[in-house]
Every structure is written in C-alpha cells, then in structure tokens.
Coordinates of N, CA and C in Angstrom, one line a residue:
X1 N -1.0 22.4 29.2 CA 0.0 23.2 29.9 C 1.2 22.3 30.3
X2 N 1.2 21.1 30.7 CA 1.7 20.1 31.2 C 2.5 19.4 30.0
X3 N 2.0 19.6 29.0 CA 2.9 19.5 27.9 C 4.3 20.6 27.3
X4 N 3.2 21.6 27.1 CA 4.5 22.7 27.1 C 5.3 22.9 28.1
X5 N 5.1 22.7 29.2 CA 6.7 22.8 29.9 C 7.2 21.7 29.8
X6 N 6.7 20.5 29.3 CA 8.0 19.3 29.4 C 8.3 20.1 27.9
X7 N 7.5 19.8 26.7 CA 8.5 20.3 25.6 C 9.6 21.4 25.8
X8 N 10.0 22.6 26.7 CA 10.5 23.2 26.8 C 11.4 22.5 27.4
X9 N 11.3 21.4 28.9 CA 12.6 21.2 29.2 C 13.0 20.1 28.1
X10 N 12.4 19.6 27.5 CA 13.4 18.8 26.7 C 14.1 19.1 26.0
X11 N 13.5 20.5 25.5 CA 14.6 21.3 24.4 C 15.7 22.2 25.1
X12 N 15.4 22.2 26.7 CA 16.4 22.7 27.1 C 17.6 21.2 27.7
X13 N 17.9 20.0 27.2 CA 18.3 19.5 27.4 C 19.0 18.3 26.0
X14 N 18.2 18.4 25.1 CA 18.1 17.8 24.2 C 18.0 18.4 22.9
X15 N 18.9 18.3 21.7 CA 19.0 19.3 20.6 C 17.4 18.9 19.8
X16 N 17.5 20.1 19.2 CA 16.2 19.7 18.3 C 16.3 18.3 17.1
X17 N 17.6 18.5 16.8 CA 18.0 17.3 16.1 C 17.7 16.2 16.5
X18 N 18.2 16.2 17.7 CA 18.4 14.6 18.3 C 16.3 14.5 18.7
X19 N 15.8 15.3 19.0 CA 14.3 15.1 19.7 C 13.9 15.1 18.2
X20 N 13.9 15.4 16.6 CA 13.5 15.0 15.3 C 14.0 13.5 15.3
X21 N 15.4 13.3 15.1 CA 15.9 11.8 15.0 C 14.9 11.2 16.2
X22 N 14.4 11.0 16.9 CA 14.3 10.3 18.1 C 13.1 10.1 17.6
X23 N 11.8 11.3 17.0 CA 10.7 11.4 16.8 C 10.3 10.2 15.5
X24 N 11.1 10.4 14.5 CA 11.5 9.7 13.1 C 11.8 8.1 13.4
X25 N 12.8 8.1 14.3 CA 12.7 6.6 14.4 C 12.1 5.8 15.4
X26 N 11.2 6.5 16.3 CA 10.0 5.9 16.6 C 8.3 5.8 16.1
X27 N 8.4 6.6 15.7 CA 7.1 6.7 14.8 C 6.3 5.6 13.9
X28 N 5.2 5.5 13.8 CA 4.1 4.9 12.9 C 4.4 5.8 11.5
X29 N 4.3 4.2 10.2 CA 4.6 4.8 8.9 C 3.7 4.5 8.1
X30 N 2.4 3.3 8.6 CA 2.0 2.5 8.1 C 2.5 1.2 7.7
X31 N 1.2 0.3 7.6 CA 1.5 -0.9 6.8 C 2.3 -1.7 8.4
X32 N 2.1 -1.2 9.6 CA 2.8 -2.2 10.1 C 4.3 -1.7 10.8
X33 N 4.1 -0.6 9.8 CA 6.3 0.0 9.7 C 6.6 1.1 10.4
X34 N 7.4 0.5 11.7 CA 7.5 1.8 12.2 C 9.5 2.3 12.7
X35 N 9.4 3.6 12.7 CA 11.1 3.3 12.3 C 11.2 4.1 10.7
X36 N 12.2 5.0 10.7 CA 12.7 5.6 9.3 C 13.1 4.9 8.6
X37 N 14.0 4.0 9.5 CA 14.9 3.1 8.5 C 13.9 2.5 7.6
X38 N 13.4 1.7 8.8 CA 12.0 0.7 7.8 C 10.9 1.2 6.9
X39 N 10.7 2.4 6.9 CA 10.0 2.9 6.1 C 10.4 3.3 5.1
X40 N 12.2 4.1 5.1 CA 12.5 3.9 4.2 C 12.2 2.6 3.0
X41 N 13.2 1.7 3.8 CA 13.5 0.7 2.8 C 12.1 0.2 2.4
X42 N 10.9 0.2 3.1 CA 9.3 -0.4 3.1 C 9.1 0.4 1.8
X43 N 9.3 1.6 1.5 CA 8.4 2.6 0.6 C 9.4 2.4 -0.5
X44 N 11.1 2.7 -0.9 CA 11.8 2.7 -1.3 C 12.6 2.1 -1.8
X45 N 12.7 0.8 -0.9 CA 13.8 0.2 -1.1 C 15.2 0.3 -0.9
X46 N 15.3 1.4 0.2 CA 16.9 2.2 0.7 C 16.7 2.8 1.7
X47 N 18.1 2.9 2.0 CA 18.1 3.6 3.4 C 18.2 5.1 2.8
X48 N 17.7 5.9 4.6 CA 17.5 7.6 4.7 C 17.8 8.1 4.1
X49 N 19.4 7.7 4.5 CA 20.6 8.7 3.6 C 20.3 8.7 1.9
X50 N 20.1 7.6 1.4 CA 20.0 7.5 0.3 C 18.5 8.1 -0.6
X51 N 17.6 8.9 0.5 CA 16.4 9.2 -0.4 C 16.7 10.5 -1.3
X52 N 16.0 11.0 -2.1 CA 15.8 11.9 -3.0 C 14.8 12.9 -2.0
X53 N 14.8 14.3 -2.2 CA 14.3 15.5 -2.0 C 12.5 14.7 -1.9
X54 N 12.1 14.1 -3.4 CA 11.0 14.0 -3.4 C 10.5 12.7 -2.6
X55 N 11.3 11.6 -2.5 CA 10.7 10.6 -1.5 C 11.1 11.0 0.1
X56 N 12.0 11.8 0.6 CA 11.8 12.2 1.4 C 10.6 13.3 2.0
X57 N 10.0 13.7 1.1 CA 9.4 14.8 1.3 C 7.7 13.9 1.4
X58 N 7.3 12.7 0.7 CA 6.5 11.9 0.5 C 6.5 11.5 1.8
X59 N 7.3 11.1 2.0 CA 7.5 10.4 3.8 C 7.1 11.3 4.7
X60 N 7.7 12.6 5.1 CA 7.2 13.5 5.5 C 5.6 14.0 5.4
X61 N 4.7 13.7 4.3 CA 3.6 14.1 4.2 C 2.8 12.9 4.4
X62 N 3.2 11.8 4.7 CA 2.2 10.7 5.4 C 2.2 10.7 6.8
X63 N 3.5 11.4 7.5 CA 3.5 11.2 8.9 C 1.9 11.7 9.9
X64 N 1.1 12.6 9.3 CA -0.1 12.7 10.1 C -1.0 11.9 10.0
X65 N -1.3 11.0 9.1 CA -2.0 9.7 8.8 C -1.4 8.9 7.8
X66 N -0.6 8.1 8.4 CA 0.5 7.4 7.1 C -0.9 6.1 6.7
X67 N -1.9 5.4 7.3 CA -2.5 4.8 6.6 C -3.3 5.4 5.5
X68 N -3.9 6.1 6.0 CA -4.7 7.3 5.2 C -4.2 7.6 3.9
X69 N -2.7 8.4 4.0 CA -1.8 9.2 3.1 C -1.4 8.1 2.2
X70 N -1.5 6.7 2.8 CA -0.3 5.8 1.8 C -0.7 5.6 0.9
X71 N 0.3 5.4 -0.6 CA 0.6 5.7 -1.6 C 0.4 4.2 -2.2
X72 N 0.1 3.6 -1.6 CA -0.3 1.9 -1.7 C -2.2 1.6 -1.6
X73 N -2.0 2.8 -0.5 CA -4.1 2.9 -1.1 C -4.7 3.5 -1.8
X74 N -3.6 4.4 -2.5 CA -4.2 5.2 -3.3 C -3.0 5.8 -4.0
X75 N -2.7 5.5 -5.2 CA -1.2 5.9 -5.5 C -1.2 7.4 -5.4
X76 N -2.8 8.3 -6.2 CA -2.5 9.8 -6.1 C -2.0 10.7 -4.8
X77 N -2.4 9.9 -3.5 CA -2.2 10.4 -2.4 C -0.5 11.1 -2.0
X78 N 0.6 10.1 -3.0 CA 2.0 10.1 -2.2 C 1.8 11.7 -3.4
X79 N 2.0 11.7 -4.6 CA 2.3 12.9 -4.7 C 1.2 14.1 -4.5
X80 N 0.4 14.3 -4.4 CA -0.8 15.4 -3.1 C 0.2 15.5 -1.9
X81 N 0.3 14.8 -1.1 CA 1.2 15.2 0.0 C 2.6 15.6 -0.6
X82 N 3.2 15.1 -1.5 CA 4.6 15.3 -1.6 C 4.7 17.0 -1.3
X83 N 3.6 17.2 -2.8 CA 3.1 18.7 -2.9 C 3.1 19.6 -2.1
X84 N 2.4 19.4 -0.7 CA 2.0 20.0 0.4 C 3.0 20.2 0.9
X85 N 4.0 18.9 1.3 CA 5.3 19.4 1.6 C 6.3 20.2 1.3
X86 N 6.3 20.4 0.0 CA 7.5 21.1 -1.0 C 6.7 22.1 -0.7
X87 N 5.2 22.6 -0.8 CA 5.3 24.2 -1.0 C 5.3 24.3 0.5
X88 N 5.0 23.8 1.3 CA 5.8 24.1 3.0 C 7.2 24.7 2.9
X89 N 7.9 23.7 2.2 CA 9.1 24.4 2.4 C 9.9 25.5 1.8
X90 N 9.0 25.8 0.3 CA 8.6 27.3 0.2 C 8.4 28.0 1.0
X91 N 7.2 28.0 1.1 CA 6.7 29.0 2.0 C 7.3 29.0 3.1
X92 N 8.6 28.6 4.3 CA 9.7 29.0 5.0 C 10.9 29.3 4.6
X93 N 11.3 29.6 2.9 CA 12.4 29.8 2.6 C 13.5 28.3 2.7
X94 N 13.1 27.2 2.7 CA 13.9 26.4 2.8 C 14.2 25.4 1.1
X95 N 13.6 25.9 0.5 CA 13.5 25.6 -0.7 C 12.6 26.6 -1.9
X96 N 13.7 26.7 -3.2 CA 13.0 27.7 -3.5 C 11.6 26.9 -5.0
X97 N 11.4 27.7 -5.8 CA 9.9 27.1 -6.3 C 10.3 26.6 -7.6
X98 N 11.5 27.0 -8.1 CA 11.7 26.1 -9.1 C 12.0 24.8 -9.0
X99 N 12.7 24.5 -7.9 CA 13.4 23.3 -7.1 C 12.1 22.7 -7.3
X100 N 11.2 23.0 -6.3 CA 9.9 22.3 -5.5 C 9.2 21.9 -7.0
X101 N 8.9 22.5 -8.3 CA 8.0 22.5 -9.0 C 9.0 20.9 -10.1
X102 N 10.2 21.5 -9.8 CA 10.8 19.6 -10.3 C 10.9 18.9 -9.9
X103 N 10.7 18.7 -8.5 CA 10.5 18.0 -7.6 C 8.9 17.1 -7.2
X104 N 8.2 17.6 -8.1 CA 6.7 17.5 -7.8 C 6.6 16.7 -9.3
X105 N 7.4 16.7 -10.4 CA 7.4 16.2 -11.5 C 8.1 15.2 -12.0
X106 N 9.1 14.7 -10.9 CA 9.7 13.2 -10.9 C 8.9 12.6 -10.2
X107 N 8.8 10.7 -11.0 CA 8.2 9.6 -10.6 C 9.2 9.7 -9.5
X108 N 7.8 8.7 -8.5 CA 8.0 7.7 -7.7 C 7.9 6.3 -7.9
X109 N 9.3 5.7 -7.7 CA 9.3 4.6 -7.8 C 9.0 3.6 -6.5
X110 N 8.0 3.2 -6.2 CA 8.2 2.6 -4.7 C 8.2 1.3 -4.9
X111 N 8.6 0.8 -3.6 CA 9.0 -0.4 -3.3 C 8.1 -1.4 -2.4
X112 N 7.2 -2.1 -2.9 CA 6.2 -3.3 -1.8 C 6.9 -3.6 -1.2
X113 N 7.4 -3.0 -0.2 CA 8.4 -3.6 0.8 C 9.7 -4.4 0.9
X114 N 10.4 -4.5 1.8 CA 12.1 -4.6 1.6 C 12.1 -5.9 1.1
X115 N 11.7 -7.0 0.9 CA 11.7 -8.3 0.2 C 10.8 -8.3 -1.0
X116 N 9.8 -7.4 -1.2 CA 9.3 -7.5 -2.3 C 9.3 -8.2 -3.5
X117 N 8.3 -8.2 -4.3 CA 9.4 -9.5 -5.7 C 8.4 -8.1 -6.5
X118 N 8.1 -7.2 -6.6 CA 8.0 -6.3 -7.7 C 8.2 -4.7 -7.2
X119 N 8.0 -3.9 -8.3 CA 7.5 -2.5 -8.2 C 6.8 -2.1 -8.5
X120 N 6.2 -1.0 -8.2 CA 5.4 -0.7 -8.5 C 5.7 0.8 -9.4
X121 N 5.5 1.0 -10.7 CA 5.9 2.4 -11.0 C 4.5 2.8 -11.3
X122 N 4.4 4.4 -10.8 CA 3.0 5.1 -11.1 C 3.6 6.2 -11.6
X123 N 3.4 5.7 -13.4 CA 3.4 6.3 -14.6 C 2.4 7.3 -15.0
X124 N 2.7 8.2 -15.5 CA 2.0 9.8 -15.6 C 2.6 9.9 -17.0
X125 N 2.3 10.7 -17.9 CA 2.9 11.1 -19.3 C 4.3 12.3 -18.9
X126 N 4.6 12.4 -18.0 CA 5.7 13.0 -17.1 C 6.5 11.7 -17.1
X127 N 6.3 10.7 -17.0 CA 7.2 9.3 -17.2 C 7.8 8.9 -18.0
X128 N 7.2 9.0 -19.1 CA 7.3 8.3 -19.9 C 8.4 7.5 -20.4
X129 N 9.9 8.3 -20.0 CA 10.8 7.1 -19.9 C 11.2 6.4 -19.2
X130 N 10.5 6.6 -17.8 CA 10.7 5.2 -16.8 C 9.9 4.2 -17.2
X131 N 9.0 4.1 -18.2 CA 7.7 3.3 -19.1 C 9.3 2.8 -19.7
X132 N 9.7 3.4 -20.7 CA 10.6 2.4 -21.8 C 11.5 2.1 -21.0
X133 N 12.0 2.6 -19.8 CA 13.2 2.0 -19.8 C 12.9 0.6 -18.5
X134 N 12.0 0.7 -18.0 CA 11.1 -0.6 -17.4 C 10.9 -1.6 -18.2
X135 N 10.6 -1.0 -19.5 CA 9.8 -2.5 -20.7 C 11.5 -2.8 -20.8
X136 N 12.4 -1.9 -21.3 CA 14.2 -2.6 -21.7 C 14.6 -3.5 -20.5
X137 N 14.4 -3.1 -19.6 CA 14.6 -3.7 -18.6 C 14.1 -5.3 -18.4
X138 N 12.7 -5.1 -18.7 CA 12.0 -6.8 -18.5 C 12.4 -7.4 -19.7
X139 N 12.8 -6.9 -20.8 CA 13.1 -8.0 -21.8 C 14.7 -7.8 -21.8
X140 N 15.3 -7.4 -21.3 CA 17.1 -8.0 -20.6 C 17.2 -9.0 -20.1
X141 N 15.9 -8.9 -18.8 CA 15.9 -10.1 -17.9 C 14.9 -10.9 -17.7
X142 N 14.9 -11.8 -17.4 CA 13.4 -13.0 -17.1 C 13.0 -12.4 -16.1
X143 N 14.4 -12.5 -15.3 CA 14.0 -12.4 -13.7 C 13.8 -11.3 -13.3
X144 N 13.5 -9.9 -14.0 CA 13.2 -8.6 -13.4 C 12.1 -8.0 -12.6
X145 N 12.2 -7.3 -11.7 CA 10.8 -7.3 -10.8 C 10.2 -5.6 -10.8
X146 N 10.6 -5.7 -12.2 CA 9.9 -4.4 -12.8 C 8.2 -4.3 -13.2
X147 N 7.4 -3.9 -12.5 CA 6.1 -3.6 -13.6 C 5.8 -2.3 -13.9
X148 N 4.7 -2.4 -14.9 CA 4.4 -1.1 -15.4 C 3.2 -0.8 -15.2
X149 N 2.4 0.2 -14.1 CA 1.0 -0.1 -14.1 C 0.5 1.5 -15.2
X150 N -0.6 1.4 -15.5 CA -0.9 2.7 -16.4 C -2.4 2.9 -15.7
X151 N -2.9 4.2 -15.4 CA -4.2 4.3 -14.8 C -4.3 5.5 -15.1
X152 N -5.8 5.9 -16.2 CA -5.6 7.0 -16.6 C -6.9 7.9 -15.3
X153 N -7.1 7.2 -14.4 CA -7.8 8.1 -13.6 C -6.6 8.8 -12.3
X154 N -5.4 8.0 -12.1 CA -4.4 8.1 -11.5 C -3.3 9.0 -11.9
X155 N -3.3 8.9 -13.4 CA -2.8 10.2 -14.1 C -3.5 11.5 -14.0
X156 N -4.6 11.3 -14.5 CA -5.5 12.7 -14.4 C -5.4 13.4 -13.0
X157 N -5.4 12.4 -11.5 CA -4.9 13.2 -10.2 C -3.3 14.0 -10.3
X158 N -2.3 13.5 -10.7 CA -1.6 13.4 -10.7 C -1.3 14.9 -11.3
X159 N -1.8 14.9 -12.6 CA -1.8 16.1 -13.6 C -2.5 17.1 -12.6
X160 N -3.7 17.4 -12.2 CA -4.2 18.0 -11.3 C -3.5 18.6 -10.5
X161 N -2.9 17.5 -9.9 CA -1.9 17.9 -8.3 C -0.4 19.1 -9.1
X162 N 0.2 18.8 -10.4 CA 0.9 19.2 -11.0 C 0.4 20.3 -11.5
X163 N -0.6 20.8 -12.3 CA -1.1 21.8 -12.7 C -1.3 22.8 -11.2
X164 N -2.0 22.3 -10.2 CA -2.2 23.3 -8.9 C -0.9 23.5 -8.5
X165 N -0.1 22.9 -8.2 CA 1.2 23.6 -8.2 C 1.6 24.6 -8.9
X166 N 1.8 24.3 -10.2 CA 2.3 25.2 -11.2 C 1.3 26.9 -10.9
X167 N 0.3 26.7 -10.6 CA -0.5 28.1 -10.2 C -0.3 28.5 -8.9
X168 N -0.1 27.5 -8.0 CA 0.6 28.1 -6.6 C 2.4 28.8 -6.7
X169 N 3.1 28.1 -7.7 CA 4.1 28.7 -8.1 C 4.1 30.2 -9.3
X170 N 3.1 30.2 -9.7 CA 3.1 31.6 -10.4 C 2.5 32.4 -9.4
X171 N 1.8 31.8 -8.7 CA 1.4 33.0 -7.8 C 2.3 33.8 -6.6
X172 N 3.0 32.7 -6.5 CA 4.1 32.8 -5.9 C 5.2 34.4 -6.3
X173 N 5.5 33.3 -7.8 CA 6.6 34.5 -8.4 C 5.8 36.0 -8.3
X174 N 4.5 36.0 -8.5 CA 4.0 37.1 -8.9 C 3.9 37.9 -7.6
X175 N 3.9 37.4 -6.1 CA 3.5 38.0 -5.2 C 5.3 38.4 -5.2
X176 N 6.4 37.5 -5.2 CA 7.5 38.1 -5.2 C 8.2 38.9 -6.1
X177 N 7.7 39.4 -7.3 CA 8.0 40.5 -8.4 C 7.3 41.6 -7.7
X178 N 6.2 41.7 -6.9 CA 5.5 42.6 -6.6 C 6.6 43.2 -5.5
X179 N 6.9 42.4 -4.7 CA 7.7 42.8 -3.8 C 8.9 44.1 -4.2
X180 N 9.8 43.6 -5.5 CA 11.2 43.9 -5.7 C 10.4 45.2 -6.2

C-alpha cells in the first residue's frame, strides 16, 4: 500500500520520463555494470543514443535478471529475451510485426566490455555475411579484434527462438485479418 501512494506521488511530481531515465541509469545490468551508459558501452561498445531497435530491446529484456539473461552466459539467452521484448511491443501497438520479425533476425554483435581486445559475433546461418566480412576484416589487419565463434547447438536456439516468432507473427496476422 505504502508503495502505491509514493509511486503516485512521484508521478505526480516527476514525468514518467525522467522517473524511466532515473530508473535506467541506476540500475544493475550485470557483470558488475550498473548505469545505461555503462551497459551500453559493456554490451556494445556505444553509447544509448547510438543503439539499434534490437540491442536496445536485448537490454531491456535482461533488466529482470541481467545475470541470469546475459548473453555472455549463454549467448542464446540475449536473443530469447530480445524476442520477448519485440512481441511486447507488438502486442501494445508500439511496433508493428514485420518490424519486430527483422528485428529478431539481425546479429548481435557484442562487445566484452568497453576496453575489450575482442568480439564476440554469435553467428547463426542468418549471418552469414558478418562470417565473411569478419574473416575480410582479420586478413586487412593483424591487429583486428574481430572473432568468429560458430556453435551449432547455439544456432539451433537461435533458429528455434526465430522460427517461434515467425508463428507468433502469423498468428498474429491471422487474428488481425479476422478482425477487418
């Protein structure tokens, strides 16, 4: 009870914006990292402003257990959650399902943290040109801190998580054709 009326007065004082920003840059992200900024750049390698739909949306789906969720203990975890998020934002109208379903099918490239000396790419046959253009890359440079990891039990989640989408998105269209 004592909670609901402070959240009320804070939102009668405080925009919802500013009480999300506030929420975001205090928060636990894992690994130690707490703070958007830092979790940005920890997961990424960039700041906020600079994420994509789908590493934003990855961030967003570790915030209930970012050790748990992270994408460093388990690479299939970041897209599972990504998923969960995007069809959230379906299912509020804030994104529609073609968006969310290409969204769920671009790599993540993440980043071992803001000093890191590599990357990590978790390649899927959905990749396949961040594979070649990772290998052009290491043979340009000595010094490149590109790798390529390949794991076909990491793929097969991966495909899973892709495929259940794609049937939560037909089901989708089909409940909204029913509609019209």
């Amino acid at each position: 009870m004592a909670e609901m009326v402070l959240s009320v007065a804070l939102e009668r004082t405080i925009s919802k914006r500013r009480i999300l920003s506030c929420y975001v840059n205090k928060i636990y992200w894992g690994h130690g990292i707490y703070g958007i900024e830092s979790a940005s750049d920890f997961y990424f390698g960039k700041h906020p402003s600079l994420l994509t739909l789908g590493e934003s949306a990855l961030l967003a789906g570790i915030i209930p257990a970012p050790e748990f969720r992270s994408p460093f203990k388990d690479p299939t975890r970041g897209k599972t959650f990504q998923a969960r998020v995007l069809k959230r934002m379906v299912d509020v109208g804030f994104l529609d399902v073609e968006t969310a379903l290409s969204v769920v099918k671009q790599p993540l490239p993440y980043v071992l943290g803001p000093s890191s000396v590599g990357r990590l790419y978790h390649v899927s046959s959905f990749f396949r040109e961040e594979v070649r253009a990772s290998r052009t890359l290491n043979r340009r440079s000595r010094d490149s801190t590109c790798e390529v990891e390949w794991d076909w039990e990491t793929e097969s989640k991966i495909w899973e998580t892709c495929e259940e989408m794609e049937r939560w998105a037909m089901m989708i269209r089909h409940r909204s054709s029913k509609c019209l």
